[in-house]
DNA sequence: AATTTCCTATACCGATCGGTATACTCGCAG
DNA sequence: CTGCGAGTATACCGATCGGTATAGGAAATT
């Protein structure tokens, strides 16, 4: 039950990895199933042995990567005390996640902002909403604790997420200098968000 | 020279409008030429009488809409005195532009953030870079004028643009409440950017 | 040793893609 | 009145798409 199912899992992994590479580079619609097969070194019936169709590949990628990063993020943020610490942890973790494998956020942004993929619609929305709600709650707590001036928590969360995500998006899209998503940038964002530019 | 070339221009316009609608809804790759023909109520040879190929349609759309909005923006921003006024004008103009016809920014964002369209690559980058540089220069001036604390102008510009563009992007993507991209939101963004959340 | 699981190889399906070709109509302009 | 520009109608091209069918091989489990 171990030796053969192990190699089967490896093949499945190769397929997912190839799909991640190609989807993130060219987009879902522009990537043909045959491209994936070639990249993975596998034949067509094999793919359909592991996945129902092309859309299942994308769905599997999204659920795996986004789900695990989500839990990590919530845990790390919760372990901080101050609003400044929480926001820094949020930005840092997001940056590290992108530096580890830029293909993942690139696929996420491309799928989220790019043309609708009808087969997936809603899945990604639910996950991004969850991440956004995490930040909203964070802002609410900080306001009631007196750490932030009273104002709309959703507006604050949207603004902060924008400041974090746009660099992420830009970085994952094109080849940027190695040290772009640094801890310094993360802290600068938090500092600007809390203190303003004036 | 007027009567027939006038109706010809009208047909060309119908094609561009149909392409704008469909490209912005489904994305460039997912939109077939035959979809555009049906939407415009025109036959295939007619399209190829006005445009060389599918890519020329997208290129024409981008250059027209982005170019004209760009000039407008630069003029309006220049007519303001303070940094606060300039930033507000920037945000407001961007919002108004989106409220007027959400298809345009939606196409822009989708093309910019979505999967690469090889035929267009570079065109959109040049235009977004131009808009970004406008804001960078604005920040530089404000810093030398003592209106902003000294810090990296590119970082400030990126952060501010993120705060403005993300709502734009979200609004153009899905049906939001009518009054979402309001003057109040624009001012709130500028206020937050300048003064911080603390 | 027999059987099942995982996989290859190859060929095919109908549909759709972007783009072209041909032939014909109509109305304004010279 | 003649020619040309704008347009329709229709049919076709080769290529590629996602997905299926069939047949068989190698290896591990039983």
Coordinates of C-alpha atoms (C1' of nucleotides) in Angstrom, one line a residue:
Chain A
X1 CA 0.0 0.0 0.0
X2 CA 3.0 2.2 0.4
X3 CA 5.5 1.7 -2.4
X4 CA 3.2 2.0 -5.4
X5 CA 0.9 4.6 -4.0
X6 CA 4.0 6.6 -3.1
X7 CA 5.1 6.8 -6.7
X8 CA 1.5 7.6 -7.7
X9 CA 1.6 10.5 -5.3
X10 CA 4.8 11.6 -6.8
X11 CA 3.3 11.7 -10.3
X12 CA 0.3 13.6 -9.1
X13 CA 2.8 16.1 -7.5
X14 CA 4.7 16.5 -10.7
X15 CA 1.4 17.3 -12.5
X16 CA 0.4 19.8 -9.9
X17 CA 3.9 21.4 -10.0
X18 CA 3.9 21.6 -13.8
X19 CA 0.4 23.1 -13.7
X20 CA 1.4 25.7 -11.1
X21 CA 4.4 26.8 -13.2
X22 CA 2.4 27.1 -16.4
X23 CA -0.8 28.5 -15.0
X24 CA 1.2 31.2 -13.1
X25 CA 3.2 32.1 -16.2
X26 CA 0.6 32.1 -19.0
X27 CA -2.7 32.0 -17.2
X28 CA -5.2 29.2 -16.9
X29 CA -7.0 29.7 -20.2
X30 CA -3.8 30.1 -22.3
X31 CA -2.3 26.9 -20.9
X32 CA -3.2 23.8 -22.8
X33 CA -3.4 20.4 -21.2
X34 CA -0.7 19.2 -23.5
X35 CA 1.7 21.8 -22.2
X36 CA 1.2 20.5 -18.8
X37 CA 1.7 16.9 -19.9
X38 CA 5.0 17.8 -21.5
X39 CA 6.2 19.8 -18.5
X40 CA 5.3 17.0 -16.2
X41 CA 6.6 14.2 -18.5
X42 CA 3.4 12.3 -18.3
X43 CA 0.8 11.1 -20.8
X44 CA -2.7 12.3 -21.1
X45 CA -4.6 9.2 -19.7
X46 CA -2.4 9.6 -16.6
X47 CA -3.6 13.1 -16.0
X48 CA -7.2 12.0 -16.3
X49 CA -6.4 9.2 -13.9
X50 CA -5.5 11.7 -11.2
X51 CA -7.8 14.6 -12.0
X52 CA -11.3 14.8 -13.4
X53 CA -10.5 17.7 -15.8
X54 CA -8.4 20.7 -16.3
X55 CA -10.4 22.8 -13.8
X56 CA -9.8 20.3 -11.0
X57 CA -6.1 21.0 -11.4
X58 CA -6.5 24.7 -10.8
X59 CA -8.9 24.1 -7.9
X60 CA -6.5 21.6 -6.2
X61 CA -3.7 24.2 -6.5
X62 CA -5.8 27.0 -5.1
X63 CA -7.2 25.1 -2.2
X64 CA -3.9 23.6 -1.1
X65 CA -1.7 26.6 -1.2
X66 CA -4.1 29.3 -0.2
X67 CA -5.6 27.2 2.6
X68 CA -2.3 26.4 4.2
X69 CA -1.0 29.9 4.0
X70 CA -4.2 31.2 5.5
X71 CA -3.9 29.1 8.7
X72 CA -0.3 30.1 9.1
X73 CA -1.1 33.7 8.7
X74 CA -3.9 33.7 11.3
X75 CA -1.7 31.9 13.8
X76 CA 1.2 34.3 13.4
X77 CA -0.9 37.4 13.7
X78 CA -2.6 36.1 16.8
X79 CA 0.7 35.6 18.5
X80 CA 1.5 39.3 18.4
X81 CA 0.3 41.8 21.1
X82 CA 0.3 45.3 19.6
X83 CA -1.5 46.4 16.4
X84 CA 1.9 47.4 15.0
X85 CA 3.2 43.9 15.7
X86 CA 0.2 42.3 14.2
X87 CA 0.3 44.3 11.0
X88 CA 4.0 43.8 10.7
X89 CA 3.6 40.0 11.1
X90 CA 0.8 40.1 8.5
X91 CA 3.0 41.9 5.9
X92 CA 6.1 39.9 6.7
X93 CA 4.5 36.6 6.5
X94 CA 2.8 37.5 3.2
X95 CA 6.2 38.7 1.8
X96 CA 8.0 35.6 3.0
X97 CA 5.4 33.4 1.5
X98 CA 5.9 35.1 -1.9
X99 CA 9.7 34.9 -1.7
X100 CA 9.6 31.2 -1.0
X101 CA 7.7 30.5 -4.2
X102 CA 6.5 33.4 -6.2
X103 CA 4.5 31.1 -8.5
X104 CA 1.8 30.8 -5.8
X105 CA 0.8 34.4 -5.3
X106 CA 1.3 35.0 -9.0
X107 CA -1.3 32.4 -9.7
X108 CA -3.6 33.7 -7.1
X109 CA -3.5 37.3 -8.3
X110 CA -3.7 36.3 -11.9
X111 CA -6.8 34.1 -11.2
X112 CA -8.3 36.7 -8.9
X113 CA -7.8 39.8 -11.0
X114 CA -7.6 38.3 -14.4
X115 CA -10.5 37.2 -16.6
X116 CA -13.1 35.1 -14.8
X117 CA -12.6 31.3 -14.9
X118 CA -16.2 30.1 -14.7
X119 CA -15.2 26.7 -13.3
X120 CA -13.6 28.2 -10.3
X121 CA -15.7 31.2 -9.7
X122 CA -16.4 31.7 -6.0
X123 CA -13.7 29.5 -4.6
X124 CA -11.1 32.2 -4.7
X125 CA -13.5 34.9 -3.6
X126 CA -14.3 33.0 -0.4
X127 CA -10.6 32.6 0.5
X128 CA -9.7 36.2 -0.2
X129 CA -12.7 37.3 1.8
X130 CA -11.4 35.2 4.7
X131 CA -8.0 36.9 4.6
X132 CA -9.6 40.3 4.4
X133 CA -11.9 39.6 7.4
X134 CA -8.9 38.7 9.4
X135 CA -7.5 42.2 8.9
X136 CA -10.9 43.8 9.5
X137 CA -11.2 42.1 12.9
X138 CA -7.7 43.2 13.7
X139 CA -8.6 46.8 13.0
X140 CA -11.8 46.6 15.0
X141 CA -9.9 45.3 18.1
X142 CA -7.3 48.0 17.7
X143 CA -9.9 50.7 17.6
X144 CA -11.8 49.5 20.7
X145 CA -8.4 49.1 22.4
X146 CA -7.7 52.7 21.6
X147 CA -4.6 51.9 19.5
X148 CA -6.2 53.4 16.4
X149 CA -8.4 56.5 15.9
X150 CA -12.0 55.5 15.4
X151 CA -12.9 55.1 11.8
X152 CA -14.4 52.5 9.4
X153 CA -12.5 49.2 10.1
X154 CA -13.3 47.9 6.6
X155 CA -11.8 51.0 5.0
X156 CA -8.7 50.7 7.1
X157 CA -8.4 47.0 6.3
X158 CA -8.8 47.6 2.6
X159 CA -6.2 50.3 2.5
X160 CA -3.7 48.3 4.5
X161 CA -4.2 45.2 2.4
X162 CA -3.8 47.2 -0.7
X163 CA -0.5 48.6 0.5
X164 CA 0.7 45.0 1.2
X165 CA -0.7 43.2 -1.8
X166 CA 0.2 45.6 -4.5
X167 CA 4.0 45.1 -4.0
X168 CA 3.3 41.4 -3.7
X169 CA 1.4 41.4 -7.0
X170 CA 4.0 43.5 -8.8
X171 CA 6.9 41.4 -7.5
X172 CA 5.3 38.1 -8.5
X173 CA 4.5 39.4 -11.9
X174 CA 7.9 40.5 -13.2
X175 CA 11.5 39.9 -12.3
X176 CA 12.3 42.4 -9.7
X177 CA 15.5 43.0 -7.8
X178 CA 16.2 40.1 -5.4
X179 CA 15.7 42.1 -2.3
X180 CA 12.4 43.7 -2.9
X181 CA 9.9 42.1 -0.6
X182 CA 12.2 42.8 2.4
X183 CA 11.4 43.1 6.1
X184 CA 12.3 46.8 5.7
X185 CA 9.6 47.3 3.2
X186 CA 7.1 45.5 5.4
X187 CA 7.9 47.7 8.3
X188 CA 7.9 50.9 6.2
X189 CA 4.4 50.0 5.1
X190 CA 3.2 49.5 8.6
X191 CA 4.9 52.7 9.7
X192 CA 3.3 54.7 6.9
X193 CA -0.1 53.2 7.5
X194 CA 0.0 54.0 11.2
X195 CA 1.7 57.4 11.1
X196 CA 1.0 58.8 7.7
X197 CA 3.3 60.5 5.2
X198 CA 3.0 64.0 6.6
Chain B
X1 CA -16.0 62.0 -48.6
X2 CA -18.3 62.6 -45.6
X3 CA -21.5 60.6 -45.8
X4 CA -20.0 57.2 -46.4
X5 CA -16.9 57.5 -44.3
X6 CA -19.1 58.7 -41.5
X7 CA -21.1 55.5 -41.5
X8 CA -17.8 53.6 -41.8
X9 CA -16.5 55.3 -38.7
X10 CA -19.7 54.3 -37.0
X11 CA -19.2 50.7 -37.8
X12 CA -15.6 50.9 -36.5
X13 CA -17.0 52.4 -33.4
X14 CA -19.5 49.6 -32.9
X15 CA -16.7 47.1 -33.3
X16 CA -14.6 48.8 -30.7
X17 CA -17.5 49.1 -28.3
X18 CA -18.4 45.5 -28.6
X19 CA -14.8 44.5 -28.1
X20 CA -14.5 46.7 -25.0
X21 CA -17.6 45.1 -23.5
X22 CA -16.5 41.5 -24.2
X23 CA -12.8 41.9 -23.4
X24 CA -13.6 43.6 -20.1
X25 CA -16.1 40.9 -19.2
X26 CA -14.4 37.7 -20.3
X27 CA -10.8 38.7 -20.9
X28 CA -9.0 39.0 -24.2
X29 CA -8.1 35.3 -24.7
X30 CA -11.5 34.0 -23.8
X31 CA -13.3 36.3 -26.2
X32 CA -13.6 35.0 -29.7
X33 CA -13.7 37.1 -32.8
X34 CA -17.1 35.7 -33.6
X35 CA -18.4 36.9 -30.2
X36 CA -17.4 40.4 -31.2
X37 CA -19.0 40.2 -34.6
X38 CA -22.3 39.1 -33.1
X39 CA -22.2 41.8 -30.4
X40 CA -21.4 44.4 -33.0
X41 CA -23.9 43.1 -35.6
X42 CA -21.2 42.9 -38.3
X43 CA -19.7 40.2 -40.5
X44 CA -16.2 38.9 -40.4
X45 CA -14.8 40.5 -43.5
X46 CA -15.9 43.8 -42.2
X47 CA -13.9 43.5 -39.1
X48 CA -10.8 42.7 -41.1
X49 CA -11.5 45.6 -43.3
X50 CA -11.1 47.9 -40.3
X51 CA -8.5 46.0 -38.2
X52 CA -5.6 43.9 -39.1
X53 CA -6.3 41.3 -36.5
X54 CA -7.7 40.6 -33.1
X55 CA -4.7 42.1 -31.3
X56 CA -5.2 45.5 -33.1
X57 CA -8.6 45.8 -31.5
X58 CA -7.2 45.5 -28.0
X59 CA -4.3 47.8 -28.8
X60 CA -6.7 50.5 -30.3
X61 CA -8.8 50.3 -27.1
X62 CA -5.9 50.6 -24.8
X63 CA -4.2 53.5 -26.6
X64 CA -7.4 55.5 -27.0
X65 CA -8.8 55.2 -23.5
X66 CA -5.7 55.2 -21.5
X67 CA -4.0 57.9 -23.5
X68 CA -6.9 60.4 -23.1
X69 CA -7.4 59.7 -19.4
X70 CA -3.7 60.2 -18.8
X71 CA -3.6 63.7 -20.2
X72 CA -6.7 64.7 -18.3
X73 CA -5.2 63.4 -15.1
X74 CA -1.9 65.3 -15.5
X75 CA -3.7 68.5 -16.2
X76 CA -6.1 68.3 -13.3
X77 CA -3.4 67.4 -10.8
X78 CA -1.2 70.3 -12.0
X79 CA -4.0 72.8 -11.4
X80 CA -3.9 72.1 -7.6
X81 CA -1.6 73.9 -5.2
X82 CA -1.2 71.7 -2.1
X83 CA -0.1 68.1 -1.9
X84 CA -3.4 67.3 -0.3
X85 CA -5.3 68.9 -3.2
X86 CA -3.2 67.2 -5.8
X87 CA -3.7 63.7 -4.3
X88 CA -7.4 64.3 -3.9
X89 CA -7.6 65.4 -7.5
X90 CA -5.7 62.3 -8.6
X91 CA -8.0 60.0 -6.6
X92 CA -11.2 61.8 -7.6
X93 CA -10.4 61.9 -11.3
X94 CA -9.5 58.2 -11.2
X95 CA -12.8 57.4 -9.5
X96 CA -14.9 59.6 -11.8
X97 CA -13.3 58.0 -14.8
X98 CA -14.3 54.6 -13.5
X99 CA -17.8 55.6 -12.6
X100 CA -18.3 57.0 -16.1
X101 CA -17.5 53.7 -17.8
X102 CA -16.3 50.8 -15.6
X103 CA -15.5 48.7 -18.6
X104 CA -12.4 50.8 -19.3
X105 CA -10.6 50.3 -16.0
X106 CA -11.8 46.8 -15.9
X107 CA -10.1 46.0 -19.2
X108 CA -7.0 47.8 -18.0
X109 CA -6.6 46.0 -14.8
X110 CA -7.6 42.7 -16.4
X111 CA -5.0 43.1 -19.1
X112 CA -2.4 44.4 -16.7
X113 CA -2.7 41.9 -13.9
X114 CA -4.1 39.0 -15.8
X115 CA -2.2 36.5 -18.0
X116 CA 0.2 38.1 -20.4
X117 CA -1.1 38.9 -23.8
X118 CA 2.1 38.6 -25.9
X119 CA 0.8 40.8 -28.7
X120 CA 0.3 43.7 -26.4
X121 CA 3.2 43.2 -24.0
X122 CA 4.9 46.5 -23.1
X123 CA 2.2 48.9 -24.4
X124 CA 0.3 48.8 -21.1
X125 CA 3.5 48.8 -19.0
X126 CA 4.6 52.0 -20.6
X127 CA 1.3 53.7 -19.9
X128 CA 1.0 52.6 -16.3
X129 CA 4.6 53.6 -15.7
X130 CA 3.8 57.1 -16.9
X131 CA 0.9 57.4 -14.5
X132 CA 3.1 56.1 -11.7
X133 CA 5.9 58.6 -12.5
X134 CA 3.3 61.4 -12.3
X135 CA 2.7 60.5 -8.7
X136 CA 6.4 60.0 -7.9
X137 CA 7.2 63.5 -9.1
X138 CA 4.3 64.8 -7.0
X139 CA 5.8 63.2 -3.9
X140 CA 9.3 64.5 -4.7
X141 CA 8.0 68.0 -5.0
X142 CA 6.0 67.8 -1.8
X143 CA 9.1 66.5 0.1
X144 CA 11.3 69.3 -1.1
X145 CA 8.6 71.8 -0.3
X146 CA 8.4 70.4 3.2
X147 CA 4.9 69.2 2.9
X148 CA 5.9 65.6 3.5
X149 CA 8.4 64.0 5.8
X150 CA 11.5 63.0 3.9
X151 CA 11.3 59.4 2.7
X152 CA 11.5 57.4 -0.5
X153 CA 9.2 59.0 -3.1
X154 CA 8.8 55.8 -5.0
X155 CA 7.6 54.0 -2.0
X156 CA 5.2 56.7 -1.1
X157 CA 3.8 56.8 -4.7
X158 CA 3.4 53.0 -4.8
X159 CA 1.6 53.0 -1.5
X160 CA -0.7 55.8 -2.5
X161 CA -1.5 54.4 -5.9
X162 CA -2.2 51.0 -4.3
X163 CA -4.8 52.7 -2.0
X164 CA -6.5 54.3 -4.9
X165 CA -6.2 51.5 -7.5
X166 CA -7.3 48.6 -5.4
X167 CA -10.8 50.0 -4.8
X168 CA -11.0 50.9 -8.5
X169 CA -10.0 47.4 -9.4
X170 CA -12.5 45.8 -7.0
X171 CA -15.3 48.1 -8.1
X172 CA -14.8 47.5 -11.8
X173 CA -14.6 43.7 -11.2
X174 CA -17.9 43.1 -9.5
X175 CA -21.1 44.9 -9.2
X176 CA -20.7 47.0 -6.1
X177 CA -23.2 49.4 -4.5
X178 CA -23.6 52.5 -6.7
X179 CA -22.1 54.9 -4.3
X180 CA -18.8 53.2 -3.7
X181 CA -16.2 55.2 -5.6
X182 CA -17.4 58.4 -3.9
X183 CA -15.6 61.7 -3.2
X184 CA -15.8 60.8 0.4
X185 CA -13.8 57.7 -0.2
X186 CA -11.2 59.6 -2.2
X187 CA -10.8 62.1 0.6
X188 CA -10.6 59.4 3.2
X189 CA -7.8 57.8 1.3
X190 CA -5.8 61.0 1.1
X191 CA -6.5 61.8 4.8
X192 CA -5.3 58.3 5.8
X193 CA -2.3 58.5 3.6
X194 CA -1.2 61.9 4.9
X195 CA -2.1 61.5 8.6
X196 CA -2.0 57.7 9.3
X197 CA -4.4 55.5 11.1
X198 CA -3.1 56.1 14.6
Chain C
dA1 C1' 2.2 -17.2 -9.8
dA2 C1' -1.8 -14.3 -10.4
dT3 C1' -3.9 -9.9 -10.2
dT4 C1' -4.3 -5.3 -9.7
dT5 C1' -2.5 -0.6 -9.9
dC6 C1' -0.1 2.9 -12.4
dC7 C1' 1.4 4.2 -16.4
dT8 C1' 2.7 4.6 -21.7
dA9 C1' 1.7 4.9 -26.5
dT10 C1' -1.2 6.3 -30.0
dA11 C1' -5.0 7.5 -32.2
dC12 C1' -9.2 9.7 -32.4
dC13 C1' -13.5 12.8 -31.4
dG14 C1' -16.3 17.1 -32.1
dA15 C1' -15.8 21.9 -31.3
dT16 C1' -13.8 26.1 -31.7
dC17 C1' -10.0 29.1 -32.7
dG18 C1' -8.0 33.2 -35.8
dG19 C1' -7.9 34.2 -40.3
dT20 C1' -8.8 34.0 -45.6
dA21 C1' -11.3 33.5 -50.1
dT22 C1' -15.0 34.3 -53.2
dA23 C1' -18.9 36.4 -54.9
dC24 C1' -22.3 39.6 -54.6
dT25 C1' -25.1 44.0 -53.2
dC26 C1' -25.7 48.8 -52.6
dG27 C1' -24.9 53.8 -52.5
dC28 C1' -22.2 57.7 -52.9
dA29 C1' -18.5 60.1 -55.6
dG30 C1' -16.0 61.2 -59.6
Chain D
dC1 C1' -22.8 56.3 -65.7
dT2 C1' -19.2 54.2 -64.1
dG3 C1' -16.1 52.9 -60.5
dC4 C1' -15.0 52.2 -55.9
dG5 C1' -15.7 51.8 -51.0
dA6 C1' -18.4 49.6 -47.3
dG7 C1' -20.7 46.0 -46.5
dT8 C1' -23.2 41.0 -46.4
dA9 C1' -23.3 36.1 -46.9
dT10 C1' -21.2 31.9 -46.8
dA11 C1' -17.9 28.7 -47.0
dC12 C1' -13.5 27.2 -46.0
dC13 C1' -8.5 26.7 -44.1
dG14 C1' -5.1 24.5 -40.8
dA15 C1' -4.4 24.3 -36.0
dT16 C1' -5.5 23.6 -31.5
dC17 C1' -8.6 22.9 -27.9
dG18 C1' -10.4 19.6 -23.9
dG19 C1' -11.5 15.0 -23.5
dT20 C1' -12.0 9.8 -24.6
dA21 C1' -10.9 5.1 -26.3
dT22 C1' -8.1 1.1 -26.8
dA23 C1' -4.4 -1.8 -26.0
dG24 C1' -0.6 -3.0 -23.7
dG25 C1' 3.5 -3.0 -20.3
dA26 C1' 6.1 -3.0 -15.8
dA27 C1' 6.0 -3.6 -11.1
dA28 C1' 4.3 -4.4 -6.6
dT29 C1' 0.7 -6.6 -3.7
dT30 C1' -1.6 -10.6 -2.5

